[in-house]
Amino acid sequence: MKVLVAVKRVVDYNVKVRVKTDGSGIDTAGVKMSMNPFDEIAVEEAVRLKERGLASEVIAVSCGLAACGETLRTAMAIGADRGVLVETDTELQPLAVAKLLQAVATREGAQLVILGKQAIDDDSNQTGQMLAALLGWSQATFASKVELGAAGANVTREVDGGLETLAVKLPAVITTDLRLNEPRYVTLPNIMKAKKKQVDILKPGDLGVDVAPRLKTLKVAEPPKRGAGVKVPDVATLVSRLKTEAKVI
Protein backbone atom coordinates (compact mmCIF):
# COMPACT_ATOMS: atom_id res chain seq x y z
CA MET A 1 0.00 0.00 0.00
CA LYS A 2 1.33 3.41 -0.98
CA VAL A 3 1.03 6.20 1.57
CA LEU A 4 1.11 9.82 0.41
CA VAL A 5 2.19 12.49 2.91
CA ALA A 6 1.73 16.20 2.26
CA VAL A 7 4.34 18.55 3.72
CA LYS A 8 4.33 22.35 3.71
CA ARG A 9 7.19 24.82 4.04
CA VAL A 10 6.30 27.46 6.63
CA VAL A 11 7.99 30.07 8.81
CA ASP A 12 9.67 28.22 11.68
CA TYR A 13 7.51 28.16 14.80
CA ASN A 14 10.30 29.76 16.86
CA VAL A 15 10.40 32.86 14.66
CA LYS A 16 8.42 35.98 15.53
CA VAL A 17 6.34 36.74 12.44
CA ARG A 18 6.65 40.26 11.02
CA VAL A 19 4.13 42.01 8.76
CA LYS A 20 5.37 43.89 5.70
CA THR A 21 5.29 47.67 6.01
CA ASP A 22 2.72 47.94 3.21
CA GLY A 23 0.43 45.39 4.90
CA SER A 24 0.45 43.11 1.84
CA GLY A 25 1.60 39.99 3.71
CA ILE A 26 4.21 38.40 5.96
CA ASP A 27 7.86 39.35 5.61
CA THR A 28 9.83 36.16 4.89
CA ALA A 29 13.12 37.76 3.81
CA GLY A 30 15.97 36.18 5.73
CA VAL A 31 13.53 34.24 7.92
CA LYS A 32 14.17 30.62 8.91
CA MET A 33 11.74 28.24 7.22
CA SER A 34 10.93 24.68 8.22
CA MET A 35 8.40 21.88 7.81
CA ASN A 36 4.97 22.52 9.26
CA PRO A 37 5.01 20.72 12.67
CA PHE A 38 1.72 18.90 12.04
CA ASP A 39 3.09 17.61 8.73
CA GLU A 40 6.22 16.37 10.48
CA ILE A 41 3.94 14.25 12.68
CA ALA A 42 2.22 12.97 9.53
CA VAL A 43 5.54 11.89 8.02
CA GLU A 44 6.53 10.14 11.24
CA GLU A 45 3.23 8.23 11.32
CA ALA A 46 3.59 7.14 7.69
CA VAL A 47 7.15 5.94 8.29
CA ARG A 48 6.02 3.98 11.35
CA LEU A 49 3.34 2.28 9.24
CA LYS A 50 6.02 1.20 6.79
CA GLU A 51 8.28 -0.03 9.59
CA ARG A 52 5.40 -2.21 10.84
CA GLY A 53 4.99 -3.67 7.36
CA LEU A 54 1.63 -1.98 6.74
CA ALA A 55 2.84 0.31 3.95
CA SER A 56 4.99 -0.55 0.95
CA GLU A 57 6.12 3.00 0.10
CA VAL A 58 5.94 6.46 1.64
CA ILE A 59 5.84 9.35 -0.82
CA ALA A 60 6.24 12.93 0.42
CA VAL A 61 4.55 15.69 -1.60
CA SER A 62 5.05 19.44 -1.37
CA CYS A 63 3.52 22.23 -3.43
CA GLY A 64 5.02 25.67 -3.92
CA LEU A 65 8.35 27.31 -4.62
CA ALA A 66 11.51 25.43 -5.60
CA ALA A 67 12.73 25.91 -2.02
CA CYS A 68 10.06 23.42 -0.92
CA GLY A 69 12.51 20.79 -2.13
CA GLU A 70 14.38 21.34 1.14
CA THR A 71 11.24 20.38 3.05
CA LEU A 72 10.96 17.22 0.97
CA ARG A 73 14.58 16.34 1.83
CA THR A 74 13.69 16.66 5.51
CA ALA A 75 10.74 14.32 5.02
CA MET A 76 12.98 11.81 3.27
CA ALA A 77 15.56 12.11 6.06
CA ILE A 78 12.80 11.11 8.49
CA GLY A 79 12.12 8.06 6.34
CA ALA A 80 10.01 8.86 3.28
CA ASP A 81 11.15 6.83 0.25
CA ARG A 82 10.90 9.57 -2.37
CA GLY A 83 9.42 12.98 -3.00
CA VAL A 84 7.19 14.82 -5.45
CA LEU A 85 7.48 18.59 -5.81
CA VAL A 86 4.68 20.44 -7.59
CA GLU A 87 6.57 23.63 -8.36
CA THR A 88 4.79 26.94 -8.85
CA ASP A 89 5.34 30.62 -8.01
CA THR A 90 1.59 31.18 -7.65
CA GLU A 91 0.22 31.75 -4.16
CA LEU A 92 -1.46 28.46 -3.30
CA GLN A 93 -4.72 28.46 -1.39
CA PRO A 94 -6.21 25.36 0.33
CA LEU A 95 -8.51 24.39 -2.56
CA ALA A 96 -5.65 24.59 -5.08
CA VAL A 97 -3.42 22.44 -2.84
CA ALA A 98 -6.23 19.91 -2.40
CA LYS A 99 -6.66 19.66 -6.19
CA LEU A 100 -2.91 19.17 -6.68
CA LEU A 101 -2.81 16.47 -4.00
CA GLN A 102 -5.82 14.79 -5.59
CA ALA A 103 -4.00 14.65 -8.92
CA VAL A 104 -0.79 13.31 -7.35
CA ALA A 105 -2.66 10.70 -5.26
CA THR A 106 -4.44 9.47 -8.38
CA ARG A 107 -1.22 9.48 -10.40
CA GLU A 108 0.67 7.51 -7.73
CA GLY A 109 -2.16 5.08 -6.96
CA ALA A 110 -2.03 5.89 -3.24
CA GLN A 111 -4.51 4.28 -0.87
CA LEU A 112 -3.86 6.48 2.14
CA VAL A 113 -3.07 10.19 2.41
CA ILE A 114 -1.81 11.60 5.71
CA LEU A 115 -1.34 15.31 6.31
CA GLY A 116 -1.29 17.75 9.20
CA LYS A 117 -4.66 18.98 10.41
CA GLN A 118 -3.56 22.57 9.67
CA ALA A 119 -0.56 24.69 8.77
CA ILE A 120 0.77 27.09 11.38
CA ASP A 121 1.02 29.98 8.90
CA ASP A 122 -2.63 30.31 7.84
CA ASP A 123 -4.36 27.88 10.26
CA SER A 124 -6.98 27.18 7.59
CA ASN A 125 -7.69 23.54 8.55
CA GLN A 126 -9.29 22.94 5.14
CA THR A 127 -6.97 21.03 2.82
CA GLY A 128 -7.49 17.54 4.25
CA GLN A 129 -11.27 17.81 4.21
CA MET A 130 -11.31 19.28 0.71
CA LEU A 131 -8.99 16.53 -0.53
CA ALA A 132 -11.21 13.78 0.86
CA ALA A 133 -14.25 15.35 -0.83
CA LEU A 134 -12.46 15.67 -4.18
CA LEU A 135 -11.26 12.06 -4.06
CA GLY A 136 -14.54 10.72 -2.70
CA TRP A 137 -12.61 8.92 0.06
CA SER A 138 -13.30 8.34 3.74
CA GLN A 139 -11.79 10.91 6.09
CA ALA A 140 -10.76 11.07 9.74
CA THR A 141 -9.50 14.38 11.08
CA PHE A 142 -7.50 15.39 14.18
CA ALA A 143 -6.14 11.88 14.68
CA SER A 144 -4.43 11.17 18.03
CA LYS A 145 -4.15 7.41 17.35
CA VAL A 146 -4.25 5.36 14.14
CA GLU A 147 -4.68 1.58 13.97
CA LEU A 148 -4.42 0.43 10.37
CA GLY A 149 -5.76 -2.88 9.09
CA ALA A 150 -6.04 -4.57 5.69
CA ALA A 151 -9.35 -2.98 4.73
CA GLY A 152 -9.58 0.09 6.93
CA ALA A 153 -8.42 1.99 9.96
CA ASN A 154 -9.63 2.84 13.45
CA VAL A 155 -8.82 6.47 14.18
CA THR A 156 -9.09 7.97 17.66
CA ARG A 157 -9.66 11.70 17.80
CA GLU A 158 -10.19 14.24 20.54
CA VAL A 159 -13.59 15.93 20.72
CA ASP A 160 -15.17 18.28 23.26
CA GLY A 161 -16.64 15.36 25.21
CA GLY A 162 -13.45 13.30 25.33
CA LEU A 163 -12.26 10.73 22.79
CA GLU A 164 -14.06 9.45 19.70
CA THR A 165 -13.02 6.43 17.61
CA LEU A 166 -13.97 6.28 13.94
CA ALA A 167 -13.79 3.22 11.69
CA VAL A 168 -12.96 4.28 8.13
CA LYS A 169 -12.57 2.21 4.99
CA LEU A 170 -9.58 2.50 2.68
CA PRO A 171 -8.75 4.49 0.65
CA ALA A 172 -8.85 7.32 3.18
CA VAL A 173 -7.51 10.72 4.15
CA ILE A 174 -6.25 11.21 7.72
CA THR A 175 -5.17 14.50 9.30
CA THR A 176 -2.88 14.46 12.32
CA ASP A 177 -3.09 16.10 15.73
CA LEU A 178 -0.17 16.89 18.03
CA ARG A 179 -0.73 13.88 20.31
CA LEU A 180 -0.45 11.27 17.56
CA ASN A 181 3.30 10.78 17.96
CA GLU A 182 6.62 12.48 18.60
CA PRO A 183 8.70 12.81 15.41
CA ARG A 184 12.13 11.23 15.55
CA TYR A 185 15.36 13.20 15.59
CA VAL A 186 16.82 13.47 12.10
CA THR A 187 20.39 12.18 12.12
CA LEU A 188 23.22 13.36 9.87
CA PRO A 189 23.59 9.97 8.10
CA ASN A 190 19.88 10.03 7.20
CA ILE A 191 20.21 13.61 5.94
CA MET A 192 23.03 12.48 3.65
CA LYS A 193 20.98 9.50 2.44
CA ALA A 194 18.02 11.79 1.70
CA LYS A 195 20.14 13.77 -0.77
CA LYS A 196 20.35 10.68 -2.99
CA LYS A 197 16.64 9.87 -2.92
CA GLN A 198 14.46 10.59 -5.94
CA VAL A 199 12.44 13.80 -6.20
CA ASP A 200 10.07 14.19 -9.15
CA ILE A 201 9.38 17.81 -10.15
CA LEU A 202 6.03 18.58 -11.74
CA LYS A 203 4.13 21.71 -12.71
CA PRO A 204 0.41 22.28 -12.01
CA GLY A 205 -0.14 22.18 -15.77
CA ASP A 206 1.34 18.67 -15.90
CA LEU A 207 -1.45 17.59 -13.56
CA GLY A 208 -4.14 19.57 -15.36
CA VAL A 209 -4.87 21.73 -12.32
CA ASP A 210 -5.71 25.44 -12.33
CA VAL A 211 -4.15 26.98 -9.21
CA ALA A 212 -5.24 30.58 -9.79
CA PRO A 213 -6.20 32.17 -6.42
CA ARG A 214 -9.94 32.44 -5.72
CA LEU A 215 -9.50 34.71 -2.72
CA LYS A 216 -7.78 38.09 -2.44
CA THR A 217 -5.97 39.32 0.67
CA LEU A 218 -6.86 42.96 1.21
CA LYS A 219 -4.61 43.68 4.16
CA VAL A 220 -2.50 41.92 6.79
CA ALA A 221 -2.06 43.58 10.19
CA GLU A 222 -0.51 42.64 13.50
CA PRO A 223 -2.93 42.03 16.40
CA PRO A 224 -3.34 45.00 18.75
CA LYS A 225 -1.03 45.05 21.75
CA ARG A 226 -2.62 43.97 25.01
CA GLY A 227 -2.93 46.58 27.70
CA ALA A 228 -1.48 46.18 31.15
CA GLY A 229 -3.49 44.38 33.79
CA VAL A 230 -5.14 46.16 36.70
CA LYS A 231 -5.10 45.03 40.33
CA VAL A 232 -8.18 45.45 42.51
CA PRO A 233 -8.27 45.39 46.31
CA ASP A 234 -11.13 42.93 46.79
CA VAL A 235 -13.77 40.74 45.11
CA ALA A 236 -16.50 43.33 45.41
CA THR A 237 -14.47 45.84 43.43
CA LEU A 238 -13.68 43.16 40.83
CA VAL A 239 -17.37 42.32 40.36
CA SER A 240 -18.27 46.00 40.12
CA ARG A 241 -15.64 46.71 37.48
CA LEU A 242 -16.62 43.64 35.49
CA LYS A 243 -20.19 44.89 35.39
CA THR A 244 -19.35 48.47 34.47
CA GLU A 245 -16.11 48.33 32.46
CA ALA A 246 -15.56 44.88 30.97
CA LYS A 247 -16.24 44.61 27.24
CA VAL A 248 -18.27 41.78 25.85
CA ILE A 249 -16.31 40.05 23.08
mmCIF file of C-alpha atoms in Angstrom:
data_model
loop_
_atom_site.group_PDB
_atom_site.id
_atom_site.type_symbol
_atom_site.label_atom_id
_atom_site.label_comp_id
_atom_site.label_asym_id
_atom_site.label_seq_id
_atom_site.Cartn_x
_atom_site.Cartn_y
_atom_site.Cartn_z
ATOM 1 C CA MET A 1 0.000 0.000 0.000
ATOM 2 C CA LYS A 2 1.329 3.408 -0.980
ATOM 3 C CA VAL A 3 1.032 6.204 1.567
ATOM 4 C CA LEU A 4 1.110 9.820 0.412
ATOM 5 C CA VAL A 5 2.193 12.486 2.907
ATOM 6 C CA ALA A 6 1.728 16.198 2.259
ATOM 7 C CA VAL A 7 4.340 18.552 3.721
ATOM 8 C CA LYS A 8 4.325 22.346 3.714
ATOM 9 C CA ARG A 9 7.194 24.817 4.044
ATOM 10 C CA VAL A 10 6.301 27.461 6.632
ATOM 11 C CA VAL A 11 7.993 30.066 8.806
ATOM 12 C CA ASP A 12 9.674 28.223 11.676
ATOM 13 C CA TYR A 13 7.511 28.159 14.796
ATOM 14 C CA ASN A 14 10.301 29.761 16.861
ATOM 15 C CA VAL A 15 10.398 32.861 14.658
ATOM 16 C CA LYS A 16 8.417 35.980 15.527
ATOM 17 C CA VAL A 17 6.345 36.744 12.444
ATOM 18 C CA ARG A 18 6.647 40.261 11.019
ATOM 19 C CA VAL A 19 4.135 42.008 8.764
ATOM 20 C CA LYS A 20 5.369 43.892 5.702
ATOM 21 C CA THR A 21 5.288 47.666 6.011
ATOM 22 C CA ASP A 22 2.718 47.935 3.214
ATOM 23 C CA GLY A 23 0.427 45.388 4.896
ATOM 24 C CA SER A 24 0.451 43.110 1.839
ATOM 25 C CA GLY A 25 1.596 39.987 3.711
ATOM 26 C CA ILE A 26 4.206 38.404 5.958
ATOM 27 C CA ASP A 27 7.865 39.353 5.612
ATOM 28 C CA THR A 28 9.835 36.160 4.892
ATOM 29 C CA ALA A 29 13.122 37.764 3.805
ATOM 30 C CA GLY A 30 15.971 36.182 5.729
ATOM 31 C CA VAL A 31 13.531 34.236 7.917
ATOM 32 C CA LYS A 32 14.171 30.624 8.906
ATOM 33 C CA MET A 33 11.735 28.242 7.217
ATOM 34 C CA SER A 34 10.932 24.678 8.224
ATOM 35 C CA MET A 35 8.404 21.883 7.811
ATOM 36 C CA ASN A 36 4.967 22.518 9.261
ATOM 37 C CA PRO A 37 5.009 20.723 12.670
ATOM 38 C CA PHE A 38 1.719 18.903 12.038
ATOM 39 C CA ASP A 39 3.087 17.611 8.727
ATOM 40 C CA GLU A 40 6.221 16.371 10.482
ATOM 41 C CA ILE A 41 3.935 14.255 12.679
ATOM 42 C CA ALA A 42 2.217 12.973 9.534
ATOM 43 C CA VAL A 43 5.544 11.892 8.018
ATOM 44 C CA GLU A 44 6.534 10.138 11.242
ATOM 45 C CA GLU A 45 3.233 8.229 11.318
ATOM 46 C CA ALA A 46 3.591 7.136 7.686
ATOM 47 C CA VAL A 47 7.152 5.936 8.288
ATOM 48 C CA ARG A 48 6.018 3.983 11.349
ATOM 49 C CA LEU A 49 3.341 2.284 9.239
ATOM 50 C CA LYS A 50 6.019 1.197 6.795
ATOM 51 C CA GLU A 51 8.278 -0.031 9.590
ATOM 52 C CA ARG A 52 5.398 -2.207 10.838
ATOM 53 C CA GLY A 53 4.994 -3.673 7.355
ATOM 54 C CA LEU A 54 1.634 -1.978 6.743
ATOM 55 C CA ALA A 55 2.844 0.308 3.946
ATOM 56 C CA SER A 56 4.993 -0.546 0.955
ATOM 57 C CA GLU A 57 6.121 2.995 0.098
ATOM 58 C CA VAL A 58 5.941 6.465 1.643
ATOM 59 C CA ILE A 59 5.842 9.354 -0.824
ATOM 60 C CA ALA A 60 6.244 12.933 0.420
ATOM 61 C CA VAL A 61 4.554 15.693 -1.602
ATOM 62 C CA SER A 62 5.046 19.443 -1.373
ATOM 63 C CA CYS A 63 3.516 22.234 -3.432
ATOM 64 C CA GLY A 64 5.019 25.670 -3.922
ATOM 65 C CA LEU A 65 8.354 27.314 -4.619
ATOM 66 C CA ALA A 66 11.506 25.428 -5.598
ATOM 67 C CA ALA A 67 12.730 25.910 -2.017
ATOM 68 C CA CYS A 68 10.058 23.423 -0.916
ATOM 69 C CA GLY A 69 12.510 20.787 -2.133
ATOM 70 C CA GLU A 70 14.384 21.343 1.144
ATOM 71 C CA THR A 71 11.242 20.381 3.049
ATOM 72 C CA LEU A 72 10.963 17.216 0.968
ATOM 73 C CA ARG A 73 14.583 16.338 1.827
ATOM 74 C CA THR A 74 13.692 16.663 5.507
ATOM 75 C CA ALA A 75 10.739 14.316 5.024
ATOM 76 C CA MET A 76 12.984 11.812 3.275
ATOM 77 C CA ALA A 77 15.555 12.115 6.059
ATOM 78 C CA ILE A 78 12.799 11.107 8.489
ATOM 79 C CA GLY A 79 12.116 8.057 6.344
ATOM 80 C CA ALA A 80 10.012 8.856 3.276
ATOM 81 C CA ASP A 81 11.145 6.828 0.247
ATOM 82 C CA ARG A 82 10.897 9.570 -2.371
ATOM 83 C CA GLY A 83 9.421 12.979 -3.002
ATOM 84 C CA VAL A 84 7.186 14.817 -5.449
ATOM 85 C CA LEU A 85 7.476 18.592 -5.809
ATOM 86 C CA VAL A 86 4.675 20.441 -7.585
ATOM 87 C CA GLU A 87 6.569 23.626 -8.358
ATOM 88 C CA THR A 88 4.794 26.944 -8.854
ATOM 89 C CA ASP A 89 5.338 30.617 -8.006
ATOM 90 C CA THR A 90 1.593 31.182 -7.651
ATOM 91 C CA GLU A 91 0.218 31.755 -4.164
ATOM 92 C CA LEU A 92 -1.458 28.463 -3.305
ATOM 93 C CA GLN A 93 -4.719 28.458 -1.392
ATOM 94 C CA PRO A 94 -6.212 25.363 0.326
ATOM 95 C CA LEU A 95 -8.507 24.387 -2.560
ATOM 96 C CA ALA A 96 -5.650 24.587 -5.083
ATOM 97 C CA VAL A 97 -3.422 22.442 -2.845
ATOM 98 C CA ALA A 98 -6.233 19.912 -2.405
ATOM 99 C CA LYS A 99 -6.656 19.657 -6.186
ATOM 100 C CA LEU A 100 -2.912 19.173 -6.679
ATOM 101 C CA LEU A 101 -2.809 16.466 -4.000
ATOM 102 C CA GLN A 102 -5.820 14.791 -5.590
ATOM 103 C CA ALA A 103 -3.997 14.647 -8.915
ATOM 104 C CA VAL A 104 -0.787 13.309 -7.350
ATOM 105 C CA ALA A 105 -2.657 10.702 -5.264
ATOM 106 C CA THR A 106 -4.435 9.468 -8.383
ATOM 107 C CA ARG A 107 -1.220 9.480 -10.405
ATOM 108 C CA GLU A 108 0.668 7.506 -7.734
ATOM 109 C CA GLY A 109 -2.159 5.081 -6.963
ATOM 110 C CA ALA A 110 -2.029 5.891 -3.244
ATOM 111 C CA GLN A 111 -4.512 4.278 -0.867
ATOM 112 C CA LEU A 112 -3.861 6.484 2.136
ATOM 113 C CA VAL A 113 -3.067 10.192 2.405
ATOM 114 C CA ILE A 114 -1.805 11.603 5.706
ATOM 115 C CA LEU A 115 -1.339 15.310 6.312
ATOM 116 C CA GLY A 116 -1.293 17.754 9.197
ATOM 117 C CA LYS A 117 -4.664 18.983 10.415
ATOM 118 C CA GLN A 118 -3.565 22.570 9.670
ATOM 119 C CA ALA A 119 -0.559 24.686 8.768
ATOM 120 C CA ILE A 120 0.775 27.093 11.380
ATOM 121 C CA ASP A 121 1.017 29.980 8.903
ATOM 122 C CA ASP A 122 -2.629 30.315 7.838
ATOM 123 C CA ASP A 123 -4.361 27.881 10.263
ATOM 124 C CA SER A 124 -6.979 27.181 7.590
ATOM 125 C CA ASN A 125 -7.689 23.541 8.554
ATOM 126 C CA GLN A 126 -9.286 22.942 5.141
ATOM 127 C CA THR A 127 -6.969 21.027 2.815
ATOM 128 C CA GLY A 128 -7.493 17.544 4.252
ATOM 129 C CA GLN A 129 -11.268 17.811 4.212
ATOM 130 C CA MET A 130 -11.309 19.275 0.706
ATOM 131 C CA LEU A 131 -8.993 16.533 -0.528
ATOM 132 C CA ALA A 132 -11.214 13.776 0.861
ATOM 133 C CA ALA A 133 -14.251 15.351 -0.826
ATOM 134 C CA LEU A 134 -12.465 15.667 -4.177
ATOM 135 C CA LEU A 135 -11.260 12.063 -4.061
ATOM 136 C CA GLY A 136 -14.544 10.721 -2.704
ATOM 137 C CA TRP A 137 -12.612 8.925 0.064
ATOM 138 C CA SER A 138 -13.299 8.336 3.736
ATOM 139 C CA GLN A 139 -11.793 10.911 6.086
ATOM 140 C CA ALA A 140 -10.757 11.068 9.740
ATOM 141 C CA THR A 141 -9.500 14.379 11.081
ATOM 142 C CA PHE A 142 -7.495 15.387 14.183
ATOM 143 C CA ALA A 143 -6.143 11.876 14.685
ATOM 144 C CA SER A 144 -4.432 11.171 18.026
ATOM 145 C CA LYS A 145 -4.152 7.407 17.355
ATOM 146 C CA VAL A 146 -4.248 5.357 14.144
ATOM 147 C CA GLU A 147 -4.683 1.578 13.973
ATOM 148 C CA LEU A 148 -4.419 0.431 10.370
ATOM 149 C CA GLY A 149 -5.762 -2.883 9.088
ATOM 150 C CA ALA A 150 -6.042 -4.568 5.695
ATOM 151 C CA ALA A 151 -9.354 -2.983 4.728
ATOM 152 C CA GLY A 152 -9.575 0.086 6.928
ATOM 153 C CA ALA A 153 -8.415 1.995 9.964
ATOM 154 C CA ASN A 154 -9.629 2.841 13.447
ATOM 155 C CA VAL A 155 -8.820 6.467 14.185
ATOM 156 C CA THR A 156 -9.095 7.969 17.661
ATOM 157 C CA ARG A 157 -9.657 11.699 17.795
ATOM 158 C CA GLU A 158 -10.185 14.244 20.541
ATOM 159 C CA VAL A 159 -13.586 15.933 20.718
ATOM 160 C CA ASP A 160 -15.166 18.276 23.262
ATOM 161 C CA GLY A 161 -16.637 15.365 25.208
ATOM 162 C CA GLY A 162 -13.450 13.300 25.334
ATOM 163 C CA LEU A 163 -12.255 10.727 22.788
ATOM 164 C CA GLU A 164 -14.056 9.446 19.705
ATOM 165 C CA THR A 165 -13.022 6.432 17.615
ATOM 166 C CA LEU A 166 -13.969 6.278 13.943
ATOM 167 C CA ALA A 167 -13.790 3.222 11.694
ATOM 168 C CA VAL A 168 -12.958 4.277 8.130
ATOM 169 C CA LYS A 169 -12.566 2.206 4.990
ATOM 170 C CA LEU A 170 -9.576 2.504 2.684
ATOM 171 C CA PRO A 171 -8.752 4.491 0.653
ATOM 172 C CA ALA A 172 -8.848 7.318 3.178
ATOM 173 C CA VAL A 173 -7.513 10.724 4.147
ATOM 174 C CA ILE A 174 -6.253 11.210 7.721
ATOM 175 C CA THR A 175 -5.171 14.497 9.297
ATOM 176 C CA THR A 176 -2.880 14.455 12.323
ATOM 177 C CA ASP A 177 -3.090 16.101 15.726
ATOM 178 C CA LEU A 178 -0.172 16.895 18.032
ATOM 179 C CA ARG A 179 -0.732 13.883 20.312
ATOM 180 C CA LEU A 180 -0.448 11.268 17.557
ATOM 181 C CA ASN A 181 3.299 10.785 17.962
ATOM 182 C CA GLU A 182 6.620 12.476 18.596
ATOM 183 C CA PRO A 183 8.704 12.809 15.407
ATOM 184 C CA ARG A 184 12.134 11.228 15.548
ATOM 185 C CA TYR A 185 15.360 13.200 15.588
ATOM 186 C CA VAL A 186 16.820 13.468 12.103
ATOM 187 C CA THR A 187 20.393 12.177 12.121
ATOM 188 C CA LEU A 188 23.221 13.361 9.872
ATOM 189 C CA PRO A 189 23.589 9.965 8.096
ATOM 190 C CA ASN A 190 19.884 10.035 7.195
ATOM 191 C CA ILE A 191 20.213 13.611 5.940
ATOM 192 C CA MET A 192 23.031 12.478 3.648
ATOM 193 C CA LYS A 193 20.980 9.499 2.435
ATOM 194 C CA ALA A 194 18.022 11.789 1.696
ATOM 195 C CA LYS A 195 20.137 13.766 -0.769
ATOM 196 C CA LYS A 196 20.353 10.678 -2.986
ATOM 197 C CA LYS A 197 16.637 9.874 -2.922
ATOM 198 C CA GLN A 198 14.459 10.586 -5.939
ATOM 199 C CA VAL A 199 12.443 13.803 -6.197
ATOM 200 C CA ASP A 200 10.071 14.193 -9.154
ATOM 201 C CA ILE A 201 9.382 17.815 -10.152
ATOM 202 C CA LEU A 202 6.028 18.579 -11.744
ATOM 203 C CA LYS A 203 4.127 21.707 -12.705
ATOM 204 C CA PRO A 204 0.409 22.284 -12.013
ATOM 205 C CA GLY A 205 -0.135 22.177 -15.773
ATOM 206 C CA ASP A 206 1.345 18.669 -15.905
ATOM 207 C CA LEU A 207 -1.446 17.589 -13.560
ATOM 208 C CA GLY A 208 -4.142 19.566 -15.357
ATOM 209 C CA VAL A 209 -4.867 21.732 -12.317
ATOM 210 C CA ASP A 210 -5.707 25.443 -12.331
ATOM 211 C CA VAL A 211 -4.146 26.980 -9.210
ATOM 212 C CA ALA A 212 -5.239 30.585 -9.785
ATOM 213 C CA PRO A 213 -6.199 32.171 -6.424
ATOM 214 C CA ARG A 214 -9.936 32.438 -5.718
ATOM 215 C CA LEU A 215 -9.504 34.711 -2.718
ATOM 216 C CA LYS A 216 -7.780 38.091 -2.435
ATOM 217 C CA THR A 217 -5.965 39.317 0.667
ATOM 218 C CA LEU A 218 -6.861 42.959 1.210
ATOM 219 C CA LYS A 219 -4.612 43.683 4.163
ATOM 220 C CA VAL A 220 -2.503 41.922 6.788
ATOM 221 C CA ALA A 221 -2.055 43.579 10.192
ATOM 222 C CA GLU A 222 -0.514 42.637 13.502
ATOM 223 C CA PRO A 223 -2.929 42.034 16.396
ATOM 224 C CA PRO A 224 -3.344 45.002 18.748
ATOM 225 C CA LYS A 225 -1.034 45.049 21.748
ATOM 226 C CA ARG A 226 -2.616 43.966 25.010
ATOM 227 C CA GLY A 227 -2.931 46.577 27.696
ATOM 228 C CA ALA A 228 -1.478 46.175 31.150
ATOM 229 C CA GLY A 229 -3.486 44.376 33.787
ATOM 230 C CA VAL A 230 -5.140 46.162 36.704
ATOM 231 C CA LYS A 231 -5.099 45.027 40.327
ATOM 232 C CA VAL A 232 -8.181 45.449 42.507
ATOM 233 C CA PRO A 233 -8.273 45.391 46.307
ATOM 234 C CA ASP A 234 -11.134 42.927 46.785
ATOM 235 C CA VAL A 235 -13.767 40.738 45.114
ATOM 236 C CA ALA A 236 -16.503 43.332 45.414
ATOM 237 C CA THR A 237 -14.468 45.836 43.426
ATOM 238 C CA LEU A 238 -13.681 43.163 40.826
ATOM 239 C CA VAL A 239 -17.370 42.323 40.361
ATOM 240 C CA SER A 240 -18.267 45.996 40.121
ATOM 241 C CA ARG A 241 -15.642 46.713 37.483
ATOM 242 C CA LEU A 242 -16.615 43.636 35.492
ATOM 243 C CA LYS A 243 -20.193 44.895 35.390
ATOM 244 C CA THR A 244 -19.351 48.473 34.469
ATOM 245 C CA GLU A 245 -16.113 48.328 32.463
ATOM 246 C CA ALA A 246 -15.565 44.876 30.969
ATOM 247 C CA LYS A 247 -16.236 44.615 27.241
ATOM 248 C CA VAL A 248 -18.271 41.777 25.854
ATOM 249 C CA ILE A 249 -16.310 40.046 23.077
#
